[in-house]
Coordinates of C-alpha atoms in Angstrom, one line a residue:
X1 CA 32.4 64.0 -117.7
X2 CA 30.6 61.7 -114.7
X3 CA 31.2 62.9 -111.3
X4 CA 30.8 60.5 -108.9
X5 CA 28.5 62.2 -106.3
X6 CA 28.7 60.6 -102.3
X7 CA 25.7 58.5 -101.2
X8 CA 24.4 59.3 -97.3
X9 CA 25.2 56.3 -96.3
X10 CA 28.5 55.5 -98.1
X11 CA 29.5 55.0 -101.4
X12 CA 29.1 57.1 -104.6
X13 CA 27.1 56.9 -107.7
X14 CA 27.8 57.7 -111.2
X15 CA 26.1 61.4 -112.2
X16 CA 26.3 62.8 -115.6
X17 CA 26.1 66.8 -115.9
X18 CA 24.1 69.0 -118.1
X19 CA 25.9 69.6 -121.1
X20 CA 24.6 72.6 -122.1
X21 CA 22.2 75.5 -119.8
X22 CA 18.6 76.8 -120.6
X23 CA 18.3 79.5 -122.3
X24 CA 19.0 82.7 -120.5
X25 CA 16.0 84.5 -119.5
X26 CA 15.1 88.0 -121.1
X27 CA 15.3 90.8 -117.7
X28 CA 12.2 92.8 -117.5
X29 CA 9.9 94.1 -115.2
X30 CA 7.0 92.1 -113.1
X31 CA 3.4 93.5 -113.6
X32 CA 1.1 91.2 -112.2
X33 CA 2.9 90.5 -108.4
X34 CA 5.3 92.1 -106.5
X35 CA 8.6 89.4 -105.7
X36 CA 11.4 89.6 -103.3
X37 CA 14.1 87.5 -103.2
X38 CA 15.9 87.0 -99.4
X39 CA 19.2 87.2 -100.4
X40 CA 22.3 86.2 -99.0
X41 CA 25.8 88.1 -98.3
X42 CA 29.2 86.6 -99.7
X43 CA 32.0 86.2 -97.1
X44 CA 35.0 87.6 -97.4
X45 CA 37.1 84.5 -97.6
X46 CA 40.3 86.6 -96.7
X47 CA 39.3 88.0 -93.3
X48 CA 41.0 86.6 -90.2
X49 CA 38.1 85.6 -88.4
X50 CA 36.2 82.9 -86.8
X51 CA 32.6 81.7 -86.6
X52 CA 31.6 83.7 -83.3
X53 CA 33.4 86.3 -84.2
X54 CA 32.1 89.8 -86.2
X55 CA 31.0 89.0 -90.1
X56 CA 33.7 89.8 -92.5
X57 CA 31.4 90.4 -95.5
X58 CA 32.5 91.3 -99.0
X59 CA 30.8 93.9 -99.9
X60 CA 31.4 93.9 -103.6
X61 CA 30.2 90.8 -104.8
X62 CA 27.4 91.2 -102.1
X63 CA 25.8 93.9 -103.9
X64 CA 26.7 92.2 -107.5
X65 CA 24.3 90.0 -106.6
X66 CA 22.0 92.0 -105.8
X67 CA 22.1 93.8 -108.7
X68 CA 21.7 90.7 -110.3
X69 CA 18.2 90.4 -108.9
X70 CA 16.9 93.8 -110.2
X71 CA 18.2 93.3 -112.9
X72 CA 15.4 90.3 -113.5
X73 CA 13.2 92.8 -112.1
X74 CA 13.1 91.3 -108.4
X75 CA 13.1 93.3 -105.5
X76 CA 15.7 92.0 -102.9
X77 CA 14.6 91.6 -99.2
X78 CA 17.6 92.5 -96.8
X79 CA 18.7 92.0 -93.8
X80 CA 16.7 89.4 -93.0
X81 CA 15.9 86.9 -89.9
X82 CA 17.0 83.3 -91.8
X83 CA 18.5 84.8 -94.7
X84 CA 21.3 86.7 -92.7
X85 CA 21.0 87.3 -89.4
X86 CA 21.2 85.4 -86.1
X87 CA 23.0 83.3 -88.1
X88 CA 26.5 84.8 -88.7
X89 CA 25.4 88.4 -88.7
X90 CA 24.8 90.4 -85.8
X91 CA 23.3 93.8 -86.1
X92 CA 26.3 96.2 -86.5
X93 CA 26.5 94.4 -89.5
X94 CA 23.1 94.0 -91.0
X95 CA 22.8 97.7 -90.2
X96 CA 26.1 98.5 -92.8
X97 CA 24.3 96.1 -95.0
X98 CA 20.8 97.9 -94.8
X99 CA 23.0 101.0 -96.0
X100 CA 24.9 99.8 -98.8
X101 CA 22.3 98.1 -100.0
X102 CA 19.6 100.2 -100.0
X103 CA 22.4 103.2 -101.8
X104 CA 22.5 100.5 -104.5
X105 CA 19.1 100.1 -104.7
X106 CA 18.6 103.5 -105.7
X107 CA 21.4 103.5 -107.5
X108 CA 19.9 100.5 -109.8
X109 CA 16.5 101.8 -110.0
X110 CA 16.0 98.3 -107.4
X111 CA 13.0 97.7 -104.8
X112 CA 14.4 97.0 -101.4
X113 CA 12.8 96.1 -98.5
X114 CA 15.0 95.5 -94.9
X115 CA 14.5 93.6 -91.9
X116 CA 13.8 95.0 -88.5
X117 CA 14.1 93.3 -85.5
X118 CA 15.9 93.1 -82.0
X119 CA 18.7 90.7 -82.6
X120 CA 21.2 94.0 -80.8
X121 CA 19.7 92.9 -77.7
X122 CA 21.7 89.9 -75.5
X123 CA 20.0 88.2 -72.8
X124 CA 16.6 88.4 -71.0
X125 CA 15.0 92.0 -72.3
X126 CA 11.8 93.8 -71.0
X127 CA 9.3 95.0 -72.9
X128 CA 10.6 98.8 -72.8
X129 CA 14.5 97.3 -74.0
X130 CA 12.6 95.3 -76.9
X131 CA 10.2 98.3 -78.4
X132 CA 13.7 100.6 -77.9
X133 CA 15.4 97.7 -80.0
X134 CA 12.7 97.7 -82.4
X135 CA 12.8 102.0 -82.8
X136 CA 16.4 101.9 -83.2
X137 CA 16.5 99.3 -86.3
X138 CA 13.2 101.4 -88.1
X139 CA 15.3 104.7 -87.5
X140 CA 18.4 102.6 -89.6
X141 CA 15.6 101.2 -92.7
X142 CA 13.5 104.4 -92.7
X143 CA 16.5 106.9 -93.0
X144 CA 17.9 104.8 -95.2
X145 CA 15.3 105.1 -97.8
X146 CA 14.1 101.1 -97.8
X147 CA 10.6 99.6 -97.1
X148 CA 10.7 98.3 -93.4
X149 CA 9.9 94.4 -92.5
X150 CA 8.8 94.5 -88.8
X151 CA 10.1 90.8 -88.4
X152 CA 10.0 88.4 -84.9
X153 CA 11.8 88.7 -81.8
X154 CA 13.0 86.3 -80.1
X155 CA 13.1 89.0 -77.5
X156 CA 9.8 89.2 -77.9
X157 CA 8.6 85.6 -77.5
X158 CA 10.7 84.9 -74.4
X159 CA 9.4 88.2 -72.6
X160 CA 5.4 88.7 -73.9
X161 CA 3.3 87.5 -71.5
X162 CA 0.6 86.8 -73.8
X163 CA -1.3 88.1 -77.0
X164 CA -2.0 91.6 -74.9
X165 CA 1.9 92.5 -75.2
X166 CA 1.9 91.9 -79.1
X167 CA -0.6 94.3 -79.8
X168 CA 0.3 97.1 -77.4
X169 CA 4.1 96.9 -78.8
X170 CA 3.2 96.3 -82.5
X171 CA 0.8 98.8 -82.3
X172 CA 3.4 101.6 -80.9
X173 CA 5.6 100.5 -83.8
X174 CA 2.9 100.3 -86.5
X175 CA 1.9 103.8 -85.3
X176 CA 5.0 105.4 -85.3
X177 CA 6.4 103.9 -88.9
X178 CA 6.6 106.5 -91.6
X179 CA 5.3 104.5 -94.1
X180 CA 3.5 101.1 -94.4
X181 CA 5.6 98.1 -93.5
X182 CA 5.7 94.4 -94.1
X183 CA 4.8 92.1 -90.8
X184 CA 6.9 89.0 -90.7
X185 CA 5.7 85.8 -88.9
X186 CA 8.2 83.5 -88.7
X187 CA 7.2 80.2 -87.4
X188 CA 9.5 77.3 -84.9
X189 CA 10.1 75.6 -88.2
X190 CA 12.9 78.2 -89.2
X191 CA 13.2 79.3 -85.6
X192 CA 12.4 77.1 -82.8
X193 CA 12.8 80.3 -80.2
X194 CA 10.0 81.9 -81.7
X195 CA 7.5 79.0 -80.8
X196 CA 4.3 80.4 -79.7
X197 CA 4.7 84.1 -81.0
X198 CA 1.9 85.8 -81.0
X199 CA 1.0 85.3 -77.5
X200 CA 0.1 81.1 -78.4
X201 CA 1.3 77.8 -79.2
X202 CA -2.3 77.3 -80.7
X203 CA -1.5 78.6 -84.8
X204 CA -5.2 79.4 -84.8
X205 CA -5.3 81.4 -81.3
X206 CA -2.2 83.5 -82.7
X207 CA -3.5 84.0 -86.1
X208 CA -6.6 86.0 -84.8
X209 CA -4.2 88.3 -82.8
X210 CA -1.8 88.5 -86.0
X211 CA -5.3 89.8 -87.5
X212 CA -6.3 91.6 -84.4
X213 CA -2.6 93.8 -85.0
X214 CA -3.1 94.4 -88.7
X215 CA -7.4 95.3 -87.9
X216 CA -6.1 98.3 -85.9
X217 CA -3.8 99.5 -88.3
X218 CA -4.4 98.6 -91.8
X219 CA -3.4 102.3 -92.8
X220 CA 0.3 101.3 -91.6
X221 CA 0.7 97.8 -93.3
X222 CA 1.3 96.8 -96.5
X223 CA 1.1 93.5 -96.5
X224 CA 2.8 90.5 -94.3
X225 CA 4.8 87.8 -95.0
X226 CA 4.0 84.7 -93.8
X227 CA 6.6 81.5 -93.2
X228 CA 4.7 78.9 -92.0
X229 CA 5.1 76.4 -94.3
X230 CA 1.3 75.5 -94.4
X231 CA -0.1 76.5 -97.6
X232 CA -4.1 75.8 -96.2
X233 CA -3.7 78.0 -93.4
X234 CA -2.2 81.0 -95.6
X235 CA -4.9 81.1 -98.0
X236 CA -7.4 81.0 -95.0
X237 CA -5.6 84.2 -93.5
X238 CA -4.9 85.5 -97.1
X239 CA -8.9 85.9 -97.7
X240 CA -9.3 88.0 -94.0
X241 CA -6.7 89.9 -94.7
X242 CA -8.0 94.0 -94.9
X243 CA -9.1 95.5 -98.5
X244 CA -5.0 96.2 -99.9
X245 CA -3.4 94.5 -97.3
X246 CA -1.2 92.3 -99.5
X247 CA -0.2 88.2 -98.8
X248 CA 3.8 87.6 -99.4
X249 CA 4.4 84.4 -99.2
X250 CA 7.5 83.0 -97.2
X251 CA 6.5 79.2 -98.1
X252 CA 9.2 77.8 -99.9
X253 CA 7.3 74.3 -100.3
X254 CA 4.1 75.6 -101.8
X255 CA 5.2 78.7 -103.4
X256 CA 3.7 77.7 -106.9
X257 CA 0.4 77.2 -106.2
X258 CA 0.2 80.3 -103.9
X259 CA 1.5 83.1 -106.2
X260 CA -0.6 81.5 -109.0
X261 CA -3.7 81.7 -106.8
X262 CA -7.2 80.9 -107.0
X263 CA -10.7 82.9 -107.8
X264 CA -10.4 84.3 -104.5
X265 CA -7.2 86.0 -104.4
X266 CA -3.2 85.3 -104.6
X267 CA -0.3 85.6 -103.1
X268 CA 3.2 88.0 -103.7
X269 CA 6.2 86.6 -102.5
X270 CA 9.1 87.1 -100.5
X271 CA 11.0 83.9 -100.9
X272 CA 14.6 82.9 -99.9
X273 CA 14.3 80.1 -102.6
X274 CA 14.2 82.9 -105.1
X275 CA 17.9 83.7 -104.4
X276 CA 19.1 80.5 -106.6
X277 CA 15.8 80.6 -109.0
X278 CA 15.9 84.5 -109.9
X279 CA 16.0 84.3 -113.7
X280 CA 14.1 81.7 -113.3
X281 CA 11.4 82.2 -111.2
X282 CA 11.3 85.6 -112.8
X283 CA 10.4 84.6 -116.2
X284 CA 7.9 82.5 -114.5
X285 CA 6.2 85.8 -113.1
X286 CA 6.4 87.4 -116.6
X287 CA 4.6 84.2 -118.1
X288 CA 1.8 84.6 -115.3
X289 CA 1.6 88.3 -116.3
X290 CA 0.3 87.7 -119.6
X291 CA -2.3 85.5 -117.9
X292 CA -0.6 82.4 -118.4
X293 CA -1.4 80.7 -115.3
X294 CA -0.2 76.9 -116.8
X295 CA 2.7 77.7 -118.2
X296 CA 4.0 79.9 -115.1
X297 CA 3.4 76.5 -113.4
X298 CA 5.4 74.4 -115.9
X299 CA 8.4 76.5 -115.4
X300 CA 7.8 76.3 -111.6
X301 CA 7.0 73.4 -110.6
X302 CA 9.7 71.4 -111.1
X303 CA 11.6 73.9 -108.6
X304 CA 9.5 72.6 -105.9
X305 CA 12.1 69.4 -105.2
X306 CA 15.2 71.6 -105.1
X307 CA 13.6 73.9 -102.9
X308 CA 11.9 71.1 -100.5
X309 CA 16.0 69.9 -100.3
X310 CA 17.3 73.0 -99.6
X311 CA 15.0 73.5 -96.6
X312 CA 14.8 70.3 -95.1
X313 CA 14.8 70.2 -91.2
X314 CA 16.5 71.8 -89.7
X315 CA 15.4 74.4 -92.1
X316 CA 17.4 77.9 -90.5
X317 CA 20.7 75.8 -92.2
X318 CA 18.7 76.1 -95.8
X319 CA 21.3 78.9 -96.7
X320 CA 24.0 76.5 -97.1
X321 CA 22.8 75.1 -100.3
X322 CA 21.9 79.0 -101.4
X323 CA 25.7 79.7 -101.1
X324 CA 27.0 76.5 -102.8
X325 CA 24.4 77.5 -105.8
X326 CA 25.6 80.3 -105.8
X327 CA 29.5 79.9 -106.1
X328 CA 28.5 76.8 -108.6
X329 CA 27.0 79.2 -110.8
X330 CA 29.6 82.0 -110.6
X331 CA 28.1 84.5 -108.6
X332 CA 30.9 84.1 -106.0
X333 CA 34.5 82.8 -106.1
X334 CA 34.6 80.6 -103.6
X335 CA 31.9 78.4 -100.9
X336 CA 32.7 80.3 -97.5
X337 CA 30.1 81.8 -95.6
X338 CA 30.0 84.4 -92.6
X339 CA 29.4 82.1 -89.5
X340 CA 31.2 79.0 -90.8
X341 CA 28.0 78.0 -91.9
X342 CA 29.2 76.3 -94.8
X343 CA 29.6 72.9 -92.7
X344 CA 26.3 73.1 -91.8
X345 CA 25.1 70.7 -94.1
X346 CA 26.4 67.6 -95.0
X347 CA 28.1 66.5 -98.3
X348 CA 25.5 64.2 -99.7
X349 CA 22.9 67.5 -99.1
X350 CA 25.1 69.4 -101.0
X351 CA 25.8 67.0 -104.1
X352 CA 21.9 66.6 -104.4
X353 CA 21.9 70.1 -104.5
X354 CA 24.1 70.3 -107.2
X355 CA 22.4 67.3 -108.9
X356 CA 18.8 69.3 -108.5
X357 CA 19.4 73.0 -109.4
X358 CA 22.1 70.9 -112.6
X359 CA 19.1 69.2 -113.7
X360 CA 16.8 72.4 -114.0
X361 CA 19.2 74.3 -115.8
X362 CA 20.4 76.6 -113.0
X363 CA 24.0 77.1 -113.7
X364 CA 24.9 79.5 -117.1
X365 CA 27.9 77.7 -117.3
X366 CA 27.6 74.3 -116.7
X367 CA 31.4 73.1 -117.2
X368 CA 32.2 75.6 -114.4
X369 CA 29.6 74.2 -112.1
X370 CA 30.7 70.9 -112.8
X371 CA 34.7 71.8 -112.0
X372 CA 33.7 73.4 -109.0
X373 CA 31.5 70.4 -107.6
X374 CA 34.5 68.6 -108.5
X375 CA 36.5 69.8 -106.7
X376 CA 34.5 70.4 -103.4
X377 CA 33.8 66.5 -103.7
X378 CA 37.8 65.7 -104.0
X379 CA 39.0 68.3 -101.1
X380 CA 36.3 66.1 -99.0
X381 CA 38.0 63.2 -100.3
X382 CA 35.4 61.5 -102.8
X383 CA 37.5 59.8 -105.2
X384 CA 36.6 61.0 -109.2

């Protein structure tokens, strides 16, 4: 049936669904690169609460989806700075999250990897306050049995003075970490309050003290994830990076061509596109395992415009279309998010959604997708 899908500047146009889904992709494990997917928590739509107030989460179909992802033999990356927190969850809950999650993980046989930042602290901080943040969310990943992502403070880049305070409080932390950890730098474009981390504005100038921190310490990292949106300047720090230091990449414009790689090297990936495109982008991975590098990039390539959509400026709000995906493709009941975060994108963003992930096959039932776009679009009042 056609649903008549809202233009941005007013009107509707005609759109005819998929009638029937791709094939479902055959689970199995990834040999040749190591994938996370950021994933996202489901609401509980039930709780009494309001958008500043604590995360009502359900934890049930939370880990269902996780379970979903190792099952396709993705690892899931939790706890995250754009996937969950600082927008909607606040530490107290991220921390119950690390916990459940990383029980399932063992649980399912999954690979789990959890954020730690400094997101506990409120207001202006000092340097001792931010490293003591920093301790107490390793202590919560490391007895918890996950892999630790030391990801960026906001803290951090309001309170370093320059590149000098980066290394001396990465270094403490790289040197105490039980095991090797995954560096996140997170650039302005996903956070604006983490605009010149690193101790610079200048992406060079902070790039050789990201290098400078992982030099001193290669022992104590395993690789770092990099979200800057700028495929050239990954693959220039992807070649300096330390023999077994590994590249994830966090680019959800260019992630094709940078897991695919080139004769000097490739990247793994920690994506939050990779929530929607599991199967998919799975099966891709297990094509590019047999050394199929061209038809890896025919199954993801034509990813690239949902993903481009879904983090359009301002990019933190990508998560939005993440949920509706995922409620259109019946990993979720309903489209509510923790936050209220569900309005943050508007209704033509989400129909093109729809009509993007619709067109590549996304949904394994595409009748159900269809109702459900329905009837988001009538309860905003687009006739059908």
């Amino acid at each position: 049936m056609t649903l008549r899908l809202p233009l941005p500047g007013g009107g509707t146009r005609a759109y005819e669904p998929r009638a029937e889904p791709l094939a479902p992709a055959e689970p199995g494990p990834l040999t040749s690169r190591t994938v996370f997917s950021a994933a996202h928590v489901v609401a509980d739509p039930y709780a009494d609460t309001t958008p500043d107030g604590p995360a009502a989460v359900d934890w049930d179909a939370t880990l269902a989806f996780r379970r979903h992802l190792w099952s396709h033999g993705l690892g899931v990356a939790e706890a995250m700075d754009t996937a969950q927190r600082g927008m909607g969850l606040d530490w107290a809950g991220a921390a119950e999250l690390v916990r459940r999650s990383a029980a399932e993980a063992k649980t399912a046989g999954g690979a789990i990897a959890c954020g730690v930042g400094t997101d506990q602290l409120t207001g202006p901080a000092t340097l001792p306050e931010i490293r003591a943040a920093y301790e107490e969310q390793l202590a919560v990943v490391e007895e918890s049995g996950a892999q630790a992502i030391l990801m960026a403070s906001r803290a951090l880049a309001a309170a370093a003075a320059g590149p000098e305070d980066y290394l001396e409080l990465y270094g403490h932390l790289l040197r105490q970490a039980a095991e090797p950890v995954i560096l996140h730098w997170l650039g302005p474009m996903f956070d604006p309050a983490l605009e010149g981390y690193w101790g610079s504005a200048d992406l060079d100038a902070a790039t050789e003290t990201f290098l400078e921190v992982i030099a001193a310490h290669p022992d104590k990292v395993d690789g770092v994830k990099i979200s800057l949106l700028d495929a050239g300047r990954e693959i220039a720090l992807r070649r300096r990076l330390p023999e077994g230091v590994r590249c994830y990449t966090g680019d959800d414009f260019h992630y094709p061509e940078l897991i695919a790689g080139d004769d000097q090297g490739f990247s793994h990936a920690l994506l939050g596109i990779f929530d929607p495109l599991g199967p998919l982008a799975a099966e891709a991975v297990r094509t590019l395992d047999t050394g199929d590098t061209a038809g890896f990039r025919k199954l993801l390539d034509p990813t690239v415009a949902l993903s481009r959509h879904l983090f359009e400026p301002p990019t933190r709000y990508y998560k939005t279309g993440v949920v509706l995906l995922a409620w259109l493709a019946g990993h979720q009941e309903h489209f509510t998010m923790v936050g209220g975060l569900h309005s943050a994108r508007s209704l033509p963003h989400l129909a093109r959604a729809y009509e993007l992930a619709d067109g590549l096959g996304l949904f394994p039932d595409p009748a159900r997708a269809e109702a459900r776009m329905r009837a988001l679009l009538t309860v905003h009042g687009v006739p059908q």
